MMTF fields as JSON, N, C-alpha, C and O atoms, coordinates in Angstrom:
{
  "mmtfVersion": "1.0.0",
  "mmtfProducer": "UNKNOWN",
  "numBonds": 631,
  "numAtoms": 632,
  "numGroups": 158,
  "numChains": 1,
  "numModels": 1,
  "chainsPerModel": [1],
  "groupsPerChain": [158],
  "chainIdList": ["A"],
  "bondAtomList": [4, 2, 8, 6, 12, 10, 16, 14, 20, 18, 24, 22, 28, 26, 32, 30, 36, 34, 40, 38, 44, 42, 48, 46, 52, 50, 56, 54, 60, 58, 64, 62, 68, 66, 72, 70, 76, 74, 80, 78, 84, 82, 88, 86, 92, 90, 96, 94, 100, 98, 104, 102, 108, 106, 112, 110, 116, 114, 120, 118, 124, 122, 128, 126, 132, 130, 136, 134, 140, 138, 144, 142, 148, 146, 152, 150, 156, 154, 160, 158, 164, 162, 168, 166, 172, 170, 176, 174, 180, 178, 184, 182, 188, 186, 192, 190, 196, 194, 200, 198, 204, 202, 208, 206, 212, 210, 216, 214, 220, 218, 224, 222, 228, 226, 232, 230, 236, 234, 240, 238, 244, 242, 248, 246, 252, 250, 256, 254, 260, 258, 264, 262, 268, 266, 272, 270, 276, 274, 280, 278, 284, 282, 288, 286, 292, 290, 296, 294, 300, 298, 304, 302, 308, 306, 312, 310, 316, 314, 320, 318, 324, 322, 328, 326, 332, 330, 336, 334, 340, 338, 344, 342, 348, 346, 352, 350, 356, 354, 360, 358, 364, 362, 368, 366, 372, 370, 376, 374, 380, 378, 384, 382, 388, 386, 392, 390, 396, 394, 400, 398, 404, 402, 408, 406, 412, 410, 416, 414, 420, 418, 424, 422, 428, 426, 432, 430, 436, 434, 440, 438, 444, 442, 448, 446, 452, 450, 456, 454, 460, 458, 464, 462, 468, 466, 472, 470, 476, 474, 480, 478, 484, 482, 488, 486, 492, 490, 496, 494, 500, 498, 504, 502, 508, 506, 512, 510, 516, 514, 520, 518, 524, 522, 528, 526, 532, 530, 536, 534, 540, 538, 544, 542, 548, 546, 552, 550, 556, 554, 560, 558, 564, 562, 568, 566, 572, 570, 576, 574, 580, 578, 584, 582, 588, 586, 592, 590, 596, 594, 600, 598, 604, 602, 608, 606, 612, 610, 616, 614, 620, 618, 624, 622, 628, 626],
  "bondOrderList": [1, 1, 1, 1, 1, 1, 1, 1, 1, 1, 1, 1, 1, 1, 1, 1, 1, 1, 1, 1, 1, 1, 1, 1, 1, 1, 1, 1, 1, 1, 1, 1, 1, 1, 1, 1, 1, 1, 1, 1, 1, 1, 1, 1, 1, 1, 1, 1, 1, 1, 1, 1, 1, 1, 1, 1, 1, 1, 1, 1, 1, 1, 1, 1, 1, 1, 1, 1, 1, 1, 1, 1, 1, 1, 1, 1, 1, 1, 1, 1, 1, 1, 1, 1, 1, 1, 1, 1, 1, 1, 1, 1, 1, 1, 1, 1, 1, 1, 1, 1, 1, 1, 1, 1, 1, 1, 1, 1, 1, 1, 1, 1, 1, 1, 1, 1, 1, 1, 1, 1, 1, 1, 1, 1, 1, 1, 1, 1, 1, 1, 1, 1, 1, 1, 1, 1, 1, 1, 1, 1, 1, 1, 1, 1, 1, 1, 1, 1, 1, 1, 1, 1, 1, 1, 1, 1, 1],
  "groupList": [{"groupName": "UNK", "atomNameList": ["N", "CA", "C", "O"], "elementList": ["N", "C", "C", "O"], "formalChargeList": [0, 0, 0, 0], "bondAtomList": [1, 0, 2, 1, 3, 2], "bondOrderList": [1, 1, 2], "singleLetterCode": "X", "chemCompType": "L-PEPTIDE LINKING"}],
  "groupTypeList": [0, 0, 0, 0, 0, 0, 0, 0, 0, 0, 0, 0, 0, 0, 0, 0, 0, 0, 0, 0, 0, 0, 0, 0, 0, 0, 0, 0, 0, 0, 0, 0, 0, 0, 0, 0, 0, 0, 0, 0, 0, 0, 0, 0, 0, 0, 0, 0, 0, 0, 0, 0, 0, 0, 0, 0, 0, 0, 0, 0, 0, 0, 0, 0, 0, 0, 0, 0, 0, 0, 0, 0, 0, 0, 0, 0, 0, 0, 0, 0, 0, 0, 0, 0, 0, 0, 0, 0, 0, 0, 0, 0, 0, 0, 0, 0, 0, 0, 0, 0, 0, 0, 0, 0, 0, 0, 0, 0, 0, 0, 0, 0, 0, 0, 0, 0, 0, 0, 0, 0, 0, 0, 0, 0, 0, 0, 0, 0, 0, 0, 0, 0, 0, 0, 0, 0, 0, 0, 0, 0, 0, 0, 0, 0, 0, 0, 0, 0, 0, 0, 0, 0, 0, 0, 0, 0, 0, 0],
  "groupIdList": [1, 2, 3, 4, 5, 6, 7, 8, 9, 10, 11, 12, 13, 14, 15, 16, 17, 18, 19, 20, 21, 22, 23, 24, 25, 26, 27, 28, 29, 30, 31, 32, 33, 34, 35, 36, 37, 38, 39, 40, 41, 42, 43, 44, 45, 46, 47, 48, 49, 50, 51, 52, 53, 54, 55, 56, 57, 58, 59, 60, 61, 62, 63, 64, 65, 66, 67, 68, 69, 70, 71, 72, 73, 74, 75, 76, 77, 78, 79, 80, 81, 82, 83, 84, 85, 86, 87, 88, 89, 90, 91, 92, 93, 94, 95, 96, 97, 98, 99, 100, 101, 102, 103, 104, 105, 106, 107, 108, 109, 110, 111, 112, 113, 114, 115, 116, 117, 118, 119, 120, 121, 122, 123, 124, 125, 126, 127, 128, 129, 130, 131, 132, 133, 134, 135, 136, 137, 138, 139, 140, 141, 142, 143, 144, 145, 146, 147, 148, 149, 150, 151, 152, 153, 154, 155, 156, 157, 158],
  "secStructList": [7, 7, 7, 7, 1, 1, 1, 1, 7, 6, 6, 7, 7, 1, 7, 7, 3, 3, 3, 3, 3, 1, 7, 2, 2, 2, 2, 2, 2, 2, 2, 2, 2, 2, 2, 7, 7, 3, 3, 3, 3, 3, 3, 3, 3, 6, 6, 3, 3, 3, 3, 3, 3, 3, 3, 3, 6, 6, 3, 3, 3, 3, 3, 3, 3, 7, 5, 4, 4, 4, 6, 5, 7, 7, 2, 2, 2, 2, 6, 1, 7, 1, 7, 3, 3, 3, 3, 3, 7, 1, 7, 2, 2, 2, 2, 2, 2, 2, 2, 2, 2, 2, 6, 7, 3, 3, 3, 3, 3, 3, 3, 3, 7, 6, 6, 1, 3, 3, 3, 3, 3, 3, 3, 7, 6, 6, 1, 7, 3, 3, 3, 3, 3, 3, 3, 7, 7, 7, 7, 7, 2, 2, 2, 2, 2, 2, 2, 2, 2, 2, 2, 2, 2, 2, 2, 2, 6, 7],
  "xCoordList": [-17.589, -17.09, -15.704, -15.515, -14.762, -13.403, -13.199, -13.271, -12.941, -12.719, -11.503, -11.309, -10.692, -9.506, -8.501, -8.3, -7.875, -6.852, -5.509, -4.617, -5.368, -4.121, -4.438, -5.469, -3.564, -3.751, -3.341, -3.583, -2.729, -2.346, -3.132, -3.059, -3.885, -4.666, -3.786, -2.619, -4.357, -3.662, -3.2, -3.958, -1.957, -1.409, -0.761, -0.211, -0.815, -0.189, 0.979, 1.147, 1.784, 2.899, 2.721, 1.745, 3.64, 3.527, 3.403, 2.636, 4.137, 4.057, 3.596, 4.168, 2.559, 2.055, 2.03, 1.443, 2.658, 2.695, 1.302, 0.522, 0.997, -0.24, 0.156, 0.714, -0.129, 0.22, -0.991, -2.093, -0.784, -1.823, -1.523, -0.432, -2.504, -2.35, -3.573, -4.606, -3.455, -4.602, -5.653, -6.848, -5.215, -6.132, -5.705, -4.76, -6.404, -6.05, -6.116, -5.221, -7.149, -7.285, -6.104, -5.587, -5.673, -4.507, -3.244, -2.404, -3.119, -1.94, -1.898, -0.842, -3.028, -3.08, -2.682, -1.881, -3.229, -2.893, -1.403, -0.77, -0.843, 0.585, 1.436, 2.393, 1.106, 1.912, 1.847, 2.786, 0.765, 0.693, 1.749, 2.441, 1.871, 2.851, 4.284, 5.186, 4.479, 5.841, 6.439, 7.626, 5.622, 6.149, 5.451, 5.605, 4.685, 3.953, 3.012, 2.842, 2.409, 1.487, 0.233, -0.17, -0.366, -1.648, -2.689, -2.495, -3.779, -4.853, -5.621, -6.088, -5.752, -6.518, -7.924, -8.911, -8.013, -9.333, -9.243, -8.204, -10.36, -10.537, -11.964, -12.924, -12.1, -13.412, -13.753, -12.957, -14.95, -15.375, -16.657, -17.55, -16.738, -17.96, -18.23, -17.367, -19.414, -19.815, -18.794, -18.497, -18.256, -17.325, -15.897, -15.038, -15.621, -14.264, -13.73, -14.381, -12.541, -11.928, -11.396, -10.53, -11.924, -11.53, -10.374, -9.581, -10.293, -9.256, -8.942, -9.841, -7.674, -7.22, -6.134, -5.435, -5.998, -4.937, -4.344, -5.061, -3.019, -2.288, -1.308, -1.057, -0.766, 0.281, 1.416, 1.208, 2.621, 3.833, 4.702, 5.145, 4.942, 5.675, 4.887, 3.718, 5.526, 4.834, 4.359, 4.044, 4.304, 3.946, 2.672, 2.466, 1.826, 0.618, 0.931, 1.736, 0.287, 0.377, -1.045, -1.795, -1.407, -2.7, -2.538, -1.439, -3.63, -3.602, -4.987, -6.007, -4.982, -6.225, -6.023, -4.897, -7.144, -7.063, -6.956, -7.329, -6.439, -6.282, -7.589, -8.674, -7.47, -8.625, -8.152, -7.61, -8.366, -7.872, -8.455, -7.792, -9.697, -10.338, -9.555, -9.604, -8.838, -8.038, -6.547, -5.713, -6.209, -4.812, -4.033, -2.839, -4.718, -4.106, -3.827, -4.693, -2.604, -2.236, -1.173, -0.336, -1.219, -0.248, 1.054, 1.078, 2.139, 3.385, 3.205, 3.878, 2.297, 2.033, 1.562, 2.017, 0.659, 0.131, 1.12, 1.228, 1.833, 2.814, 4.058, 4.724, 4.354, 5.557, 6.781, 7.875, 6.611, 7.722, 7.171, 6.045, 7.993, 7.642, 8.209, 9.239, 7.54, 8.03, 8.572, 9.013, 8.535, 9.034, 9.403, 9.169, 9.984, 10.359, 10.061, 10.231, 9.621, 9.405, 10.645, 11.206, 11.074, 12.272, 11.798, 11.262, 11.99, 11.466, 12.606, 13.472, 12.609, 13.593, 13.045, 11.894, 13.878, 13.511, 14.659, 15.777, 14.371, 15.408, 16.429, 17.609, 15.987, 16.873, 16.634, 15.747, 17.426, 17.228, 17.367, 16.626, 18.297, 18.496, 17.252, 16.839, 16.656, 15.444, 14.257, 13.49, 14.099, 12.975, 13.082, 12.077, 14.286, 14.523, 14.163, 13.487, 14.615, 14.302, 12.795, 12.254, 12.111, 10.656, 9.968, 9.043, 10.412, 9.821, 10.028, 9.108, 11.222, 11.524, 10.718, 10.174, 10.638, 9.843, 8.366, 7.679, 7.884, 6.481, 6.219, 5.07, 7.284, 7.095, 7.747, 7.551, 8.518, 9.238, 10.419, 11.009, 10.757, 11.932, 13.101, 12.937, 14.274, 15.474, 15.995, 16.244, 16.158, 16.805, 18.254, 19.144, 18.478, 19.821, 19.889, 19.129, 20.782, 20.897, 21.327, 21.854, 21.099, 21.468, 22.986, 23.725, 23.428, 24.856, 25.005, 24.058, 26.198, 26.486, 26.727, 27.47, 26.092, 26.156, 26.956, 27.146, 27.418, 28.297, 27.619, 28.315, 26.303, 25.604, 25.284, 24.633, 25.736, 25.588, 24.467, 24.252, 23.749, 22.674, 23.136, 23.971, 22.587, 22.656, 21.367, 20.296, 21.426, 20.344, 20.198, 21.187, 18.953, 18.652, 17.423, 16.693, 17.195, 16.114, 15.338, 15.934, 13.997, 13.13, 11.998, 11.703, 11.378, 10.148, 9.069, 9.277, 7.898, 6.816, 6.03, 6.254, 5.12, 4.375, 3.491, 2.991, 3.296, 2.449, 3.272, 2.726, 4.596, 5.48, 6.007, 6.75, 5.635, 6.125, 7.529, 7.814, 8.402, 9.772, 9.912, 9.344, 10.682, 10.902, 12.392, 13.073, 12.888, 14.237, 14.076, 13.296, 14.793, 14.672, 16.022, 17.049, 16.032, 17.315, 17.263, 16.208, 18.442, 18.681, 19.807, 20.862, 19.582, 20.619, 21.672, 21.355, 22.917, 23.998, 25.016, 25.65, 25.178, 26.266, 25.82, 25.384, 25.93, 25.651, 26.874, 27.968, 26.687, 27.791, 27.44, 26.275, 28.447, 28.244, 28.131, 28.543, 27.584, 27.55, 28.944, 29.081, 29.963, 31.332, 31.808, 32.469, 31.477, 31.871, 31.147, 31.734, 29.878, 29.116, 29.736, 29.92, 30.053, 30.655, 32.001, 32.304, 32.811, 34.122, 33.95, 34.668, 33.002, 32.759, 32.212, 32.534, 31.384, 30.854, 31.983, 32.05, 32.858, 33.984, 34.895, 35.375, 35.125, 35.957, 35.317, 36.004, 34.012, 33.296, 33.342, 33.567, 33.129, 33.14, 34.493, 34.568, 35.553, 36.905, 37.137, 37.722, 36.685, 36.852, 36.093, 36.579, 34.898, 34.097, 34.739, 34.706, 35.32, 35.909, 37.239, 37.7, 37.856, 39.126, 38.924, 39.9, 37.699, 37.43, 37.504, 37.307],
  "yCoordList": [-1.84, -3.054, -2.778, -1.809, -3.611, -3.479, -4.526, -5.727, -4.055, -5.0, -4.625, -5.165, -3.714, -3.292, -4.428, -5.165, -4.558, -5.584, -5.145, -5.968, -3.841, -3.295, -2.102, -1.451, -1.819, -0.644, 0.636, 1.732, 0.51, 1.656, 1.559, 0.533, 2.602, 2.542, 2.305, 2.696, 1.67, 1.405, 2.73, 3.699, 2.758, 3.947, 4.929, 5.941, 4.651, 5.53, 4.807, 3.598, 5.565, 4.976, 5.28, 5.922, 4.834, 4.995, 6.46, 6.784, 7.338, 8.773, 9.476, 9.277, 10.296, 11.075, 12.545, 12.893, 13.4, 14.832, 15.436, 15.046, 16.403, 17.18, 18.644, 19.13, 19.353, 20.761, 21.634, 21.364, 22.671, 23.667, 24.853, 25.421, 25.216, 26.32, 27.231, 26.837, 28.44, 29.356, 28.941, 29.11, 28.398, 28.069, 26.744, 26.697, 25.679, 24.338, 24.274, 23.708, 24.836, 24.746, 25.407, 24.861, 26.571, 27.233, 26.4, 26.288, 25.823, 25.003, 23.771, 23.432, 23.104, 21.924, 22.308, 21.615, 23.394, 23.838, 24.147, 23.8, 24.796, 25.117, 23.854, 23.734, 22.915, 21.694, 20.85, 20.112, 20.95, 20.28, 20.86, 20.116, 22.198, 22.859, 22.668, 22.375, 22.835, 22.838, 21.448, 21.252, 20.477, 19.158, 18.0, 16.847, 18.297, 17.262, 16.461, 15.257, 17.123, 16.454, 16.007, 16.6, 14.959, 14.462, 14.747, 14.375, 15.397, 15.649, 14.362, 13.724, 13.979, 12.793, 13.204, 12.633, 14.198, 14.651, 16.028, 16.424, 16.743, 18.001, 17.962, 17.925, 17.971, 17.877, 19.196, 19.75, 19.683, 21.0, 20.887, 20.108, 21.682, 21.784, 23.264, 23.984, 23.716, 25.117, 26.108, 27.112, 25.835, 26.751, 26.683, 27.405, 25.845, 25.704, 24.314, 23.299, 24.295, 23.003, 22.415, 22.996, 21.265, 20.608, 19.636, 19.386, 19.092, 18.094, 18.026, 17.991, 18.008, 17.784, 16.727, 16.561, 16.024, 15.023, 15.064, 15.08, 15.078, 14.988, 13.834, 13.297, 13.471, 12.453, 13.026, 13.528, 12.941, 13.312, 12.066, 11.587, 11.547, 10.282, 9.196, 8.97, 8.517, 7.445, 7.886, 7.043, 9.198, 9.703, 10.537, 11.369, 10.293, 11.092, 12.255, 12.127, 13.385, 14.541, 15.025, 15.274, 15.155, 15.712, 17.213, 17.698, 17.936, 19.359, 19.821, 19.244, 20.881, 21.488, 22.984, 23.477, 23.696, 25.147, 25.55, 24.804, 26.744, 27.287, 27.214, 27.3, 27.056, 27.084, 27.756, 27.105, 29.064, 29.838, 29.327, 29.379, 28.833, 28.323, 27.153, 26.919, 26.424, 25.278, 25.616, 24.727, 26.896, 27.356, 26.623, 26.358, 26.308, 25.626, 26.689, 27.015, 27.229, 28.323, 27.881, 27.03, 28.47, 28.154, 28.908, 29.861, 28.489, 29.255, 30.708, 31.601, 30.95, 32.326, 33.187, 34.32, 32.66, 33.42, 33.478, 34.496, 32.393, 32.352, 33.182, 33.701, 33.294, 34.019, 33.14, 33.634, 31.843, 30.899, 29.482, 29.191, 28.613, 27.194, 26.463, 26.857, 25.409, 24.618, 23.264, 22.468, 23.01, 21.737, 21.909, 22.957, 20.855, 20.862, 19.489, 18.472, 19.466, 18.203, 17.893, 18.781, 16.646, 16.213, 15.381, 14.288, 15.887, 15.277, 14.695, 15.432, 13.375, 12.731, 12.656, 12.276, 13.023, 13.022, 12.424, 12.289, 12.068, 11.503, 12.543, 12.225, 13.785, 14.847, 16.11, 16.904, 16.286, 17.408, 18.751, 19.684, 18.866, 20.153, 20.56, 21.719, 19.618, 19.914, 20.172, 21.108, 19.356, 19.525, 20.842, 21.515, 21.202, 22.457, 23.639, 24.573, 23.591, 24.659, 24.756, 25.859, 23.617, 23.611, 24.263, 25.057, 23.933, 24.512, 26.028, 26.776, 26.469, 27.908, 28.611, 29.69, 28.008, 28.592, 28.709, 29.636, 27.76, 27.78, 28.834, 29.212, 29.314, 30.368, 30.144, 30.949, 29.077, 28.861, 29.819, 30.204, 30.198, 31.025, 30.138, 29.191, 30.444, 29.656, 30.011, 31.179, 29.007, 29.17, 28.724, 29.336, 27.644, 27.102, 26.489, 25.568, 26.981, 26.414, 24.946, 24.479, 24.247, 22.832, 22.677, 23.38, 21.742, 21.403, 19.993, 19.427, 19.433, 18.097, 18.184, 19.046, 17.281, 17.333, 16.16, 15.134, 16.346, 15.363, 14.026, 13.029, 13.962, 12.707, 11.914, 10.871, 12.4, 11.635, 12.087, 11.49, 13.126, 13.654, 14.91, 15.662, 15.125, 16.427, 17.097, 16.522, 18.302, 18.829, 20.338, 21.06, 20.805, 22.227, 22.436, 21.489, 23.675, 23.962, 25.187, 26.207, 25.083, 26.182, 26.384, 25.51, 27.551, 27.834, 28.147, 28.947, 27.5, 27.741, 29.002, 29.555, 29.456, 30.693, 30.617, 31.641, 29.416, 29.221, 29.125, 28.884, 29.316, 29.284, 27.91, 27.765, 26.895, 25.539, 25.401, 25.894, 24.728, 24.516, 23.137, 22.155, 23.085, 21.852, 21.652, 22.529, 20.501, 20.069, 19.14, 18.19, 19.395, 18.593, 17.949, 18.628, 16.631, 15.934, 14.752, 14.177, 14.412, 13.156, 12.461, 13.05, 11.21, 10.457, 10.015, 9.342, 10.391, 10.136, 9.111, 8.436, 8.99, 8.165, 7.457, 8.103, 6.124, 5.36, 5.422, 5.021, 5.924, 6.084, 5.421, 5.383, 4.904, 4.349, 5.512, 6.627, 5.274, 6.34, 6.915, 8.121, 6.075, 6.555, 7.462, 8.47, 7.111, 7.95, 9.3, 10.338, 9.269, 10.519, 11.41, 12.609, 10.822, 11.607, 12.187, 13.34, 11.393, 11.883, 13.045, 14.04, 12.925, 14.02, 15.254, 16.384, 15.032, 16.146, 16.882, 18.111, 16.128, 16.745, 17.503, 18.593, 16.923, 17.567, 18.894, 19.907, 18.874, 20.086, 21.119, 22.304, 20.668, 21.572, 22.242, 23.43, 21.489, 22.05, 23.087, 24.141, 22.793, 23.737, 25.032, 26.12, 24.917, 26.108, 26.923, 28.154, 26.252, 26.983, 27.638, 28.535, 27.203, 27.792, 29.023, 29.638, 29.387, 30.548, 31.836, 32.911],
  "zCoordList": [28.071, 27.454, 26.873, 26.138, 27.197, 26.691, 25.605, 25.865, 24.38, 23.285, 22.448, 21.359, 22.945, 22.193, 22.119, 23.085, 20.96, 20.773, 21.338, 21.547, 21.586, 22.101, 22.99, 22.819, 23.928, 24.779, 24.061, 24.566, 22.898, 22.07, 20.765, 20.089, 20.39, 19.153, 17.919, 17.888, 16.927, 15.673, 15.064, 15.012, 14.609, 13.971, 14.927, 14.492, 16.222, 17.211, 17.865, 17.707, 18.602, 19.332, 20.813, 21.203, 21.625, 23.067, 23.472, 24.379, 22.822, 23.091, 21.815, 20.743, 21.945, 20.816, 21.226, 22.251, 20.442, 20.756, 20.626, 19.757, 21.511, 21.444, 21.459, 22.443, 20.369, 20.25, 20.553, 20.076, 21.34, 21.567, 20.659, 20.699, 19.843, 18.889, 18.982, 19.524, 18.455, 18.451, 17.431, 17.669, 16.292, 15.203, 14.575, 13.787, 14.928, 14.438, 12.923, 12.294, 12.326, 10.862, 10.151, 9.176, 10.625, 10.029, 10.25, 9.357, 11.433, 11.727, 10.828, 10.294, 10.656, 9.786, 8.361, 7.734, 7.855, 6.49, 6.377, 5.38, 7.394, 7.37, 7.411, 6.647, 8.285, 8.41, 7.137, 6.838, 6.396, 5.091, 4.15, 3.455, 4.129, 3.249, 3.74, 2.955, 5.034, 5.582, 5.733, 5.474, 6.151, 6.51, 5.801, 6.203, 4.75, 4.008, 4.908, 4.718, 5.875, 6.794, 6.059, 5.058, 6.576, 6.08, 7.164, 8.321, 6.799, 7.764, 8.008, 7.064, 9.275, 9.649, 10.081, 9.618, 10.97, 11.414, 12.058, 12.588, 11.997, 12.722, 13.264, 12.495, 14.6, 15.242, 15.921, 16.68, 15.632, 16.091, 16.898, 16.565, 17.973, 18.77, 18.998, 19.499, 18.635, 18.845, 18.302, 18.95, 17.122, 16.478, 16.978, 16.473, 17.946, 18.486, 18.135, 18.383, 17.557, 17.243, 18.543, 19.198, 18.897, 20.14, 19.928, 20.836, 18.713, 18.469, 16.977, 16.137, 16.676, 15.311, 15.335, 16.335, 14.246, 14.147, 12.75, 11.75, 12.703, 11.445, 11.551, 12.63, 10.405, 10.356, 9.526, 8.421, 10.078, 9.355, 9.337, 10.38, 8.134, 8.046, 8.752, 8.44, 9.71, 10.427, 11.809, 12.65, 12.055, 13.38, 13.358, 12.475, 14.35, 14.53, 15.462, 16.384, 15.212, 16.098, 16.337, 15.393, 17.609, 17.982, 18.18, 18.449, 18.047, 18.386, 18.797, 18.421, 19.581, 20.021, 20.153, 20.214, 20.195, 20.321, 21.783, 22.689, 21.982, 23.324, 24.099, 23.524, 25.398, 26.292, 27.578, 28.472, 27.655, 28.798, 30.114, 31.15, 30.074, 31.293, 31.888, 33.096, 31.046, 31.505, 31.535, 31.71, 31.365, 31.303, 30.213, 30.355, 29.143, 27.999, 26.943, 26.132, 26.962, 26.076, 25.084, 25.384, 23.906, 22.859, 23.111, 23.89, 22.455, 22.545, 22.097, 22.612, 21.137, 20.699, 21.867, 22.024, 22.684, 23.816, 24.974, 25.658, 25.188, 26.279, 25.958, 26.853, 24.661, 24.259, 24.13, 23.859, 24.32, 24.2, 24.067, 24.473, 23.49, 23.382, 24.592, 25.14, 25.0, 26.129, 25.694, 26.523, 24.398, 23.884, 22.415, 21.814, 21.857, 20.45, 19.871, 20.543, 18.632, 17.935, 17.117, 16.476, 17.133, 16.405, 15.227, 15.41, 14.028, 12.805, 11.979, 11.506, 11.803, 10.926, 9.509, 9.296, 8.546, 7.129, 6.316, 6.812, 5.069, 4.2, 3.759, 3.606, 3.552, 3.066, 3.887, 3.575, 4.933, 5.848, 5.149, 5.457, 4.22, 3.552, 2.763, 2.811, 2.04, 1.267, 2.192, 1.965, 3.226, 4.151, 4.919, 5.149, 5.31, 6.024, 5.122, 5.553, 3.876, 2.917, 2.698, 2.616, 2.601, 2.42, 3.618, 3.444, 4.829, 6.04, 6.08, 6.413, 5.744, 5.737, 4.647, 4.879, 3.463, 2.374, 2.754, 2.324, 3.565, 3.985, 5.058, 5.286, 5.724, 6.721, 8.067, 8.977, 8.226, 9.488, 9.597, 8.588, 10.813, 11.082, 11.476, 12.245, 10.952, 11.238, 12.626, 12.922, 13.468, 14.779, 14.691, 15.281, 13.942, 13.759, 12.364, 12.064, 11.507, 10.162, 10.218, 11.227, 9.142, 9.054, 9.107, 8.418, 9.942, 10.005, 10.558, 11.105, 10.412, 10.926, 12.426, 12.894, 13.182, 14.636, 15.207, 14.553, 16.447, 17.089, 17.351, 17.54, 17.371, 17.642, 16.376, 16.446, 15.22, 13.988, 13.078, 12.023, 13.461, 12.621, 11.892, 12.395, 10.711, 10.047, 10.464, 10.27, 11.035, 11.853, 11.708, 11.583, 11.728, 11.793, 12.66, 12.951, 13.071, 14.02, 13.539, 13.192, 13.521, 13.097, 14.104, 14.92, 14.023, 14.767, 13.743, 12.831, 13.905, 12.951, 13.341, 14.418, 12.483, 12.769, 14.016, 14.48, 14.561, 15.733, 17.016, 18.093, 16.895, 18.053, 18.409, 19.38, 17.637, 17.898, 17.324, 16.233, 18.065, 17.61, 16.98, 17.458, 15.894, 15.147, 14.924, 14.391, 15.332, 14.985, 13.792, 13.853, 12.722, 11.498, 11.251, 11.272, 11.013, 10.917, 9.968, 9.701, 9.468, 8.759, 9.507, 9.744, 9.876, 10.583, 9.573, 8.592, 9.813, 8.86, 9.346, 8.535, 10.661, 11.179, 12.459, 13.411, 12.475, 13.687, 14.591, 14.193, 15.804, 16.747, 18.071, 18.47, 18.741, 20.079, 21.068, 20.747, 22.258, 23.266, 23.553, 23.761, 23.566, 23.815, 22.678, 22.928, 21.431, 20.292, 20.329, 20.023, 20.705, 20.808, 21.884, 21.676, 23.025, 24.11, 23.693, 24.001, 22.994, 22.54, 21.566, 21.655, 20.638, 19.684, 20.397, 20.031, 21.415, 22.197, 22.918, 22.893, 23.552, 24.274, 23.304, 23.615, 22.139, 21.119, 20.681, 20.545, 20.465, 20.079, 21.211, 20.965, 22.446, 23.596, 23.764, 24.076, 23.561, 23.681, 22.585, 22.838, 21.382, 20.273, 20.563, 20.253, 21.159, 21.477, 22.596, 22.56, 23.586, 24.714, 24.345, 25.05, 23.253, 22.809, 21.937, 21.507, 21.672, 20.798, 21.576, 21.01]
}
C-alpha cells in the first residue's frame, strides 16, 4: 500500500549522504562533539549497527558499519576517502576550531576562497573528509571564473 504524501521522507532532501564507518556509535559520539550533530537513530541487529542517522543543521546523514561481504569498506580500511562533505556554518573559524579540538586533522586551514566562501578542510578520525565553510560573498559565475583565473595566475608566477 502506498500512502506517502511525498516521494522524499519528511526531514530529508533529494540527496542524503551515507557514510561507511568501522564503528557507528563512536562516529555518532564524535560528530556530536565536532559538528554539534543530533542523534536521530541507531539500529542494531545481532550486535552490528546496520543503520545510524544524525542531523547536522538542516541536513540528515545516514551511516552504517563496514560489511566486507558487500565490499562496503570505510575510508579507514581503504586508506583513503572517496568523497567529502561540505558543511555550511555561521562561523567557519569557530566551527573549524571545534572540529580540530574534537580530533579532526587539518588538511587545509581556513581562508577566503575565490568562489565567495571562507573555507577550511579537515579529516575526521574515521577517514571522512569535511569541508567547512561560511558563505561570505555572492558572486556571479563570471566573477567566480575571473577570481579563479586571477588566483591561478598568481600561483603559476611563484
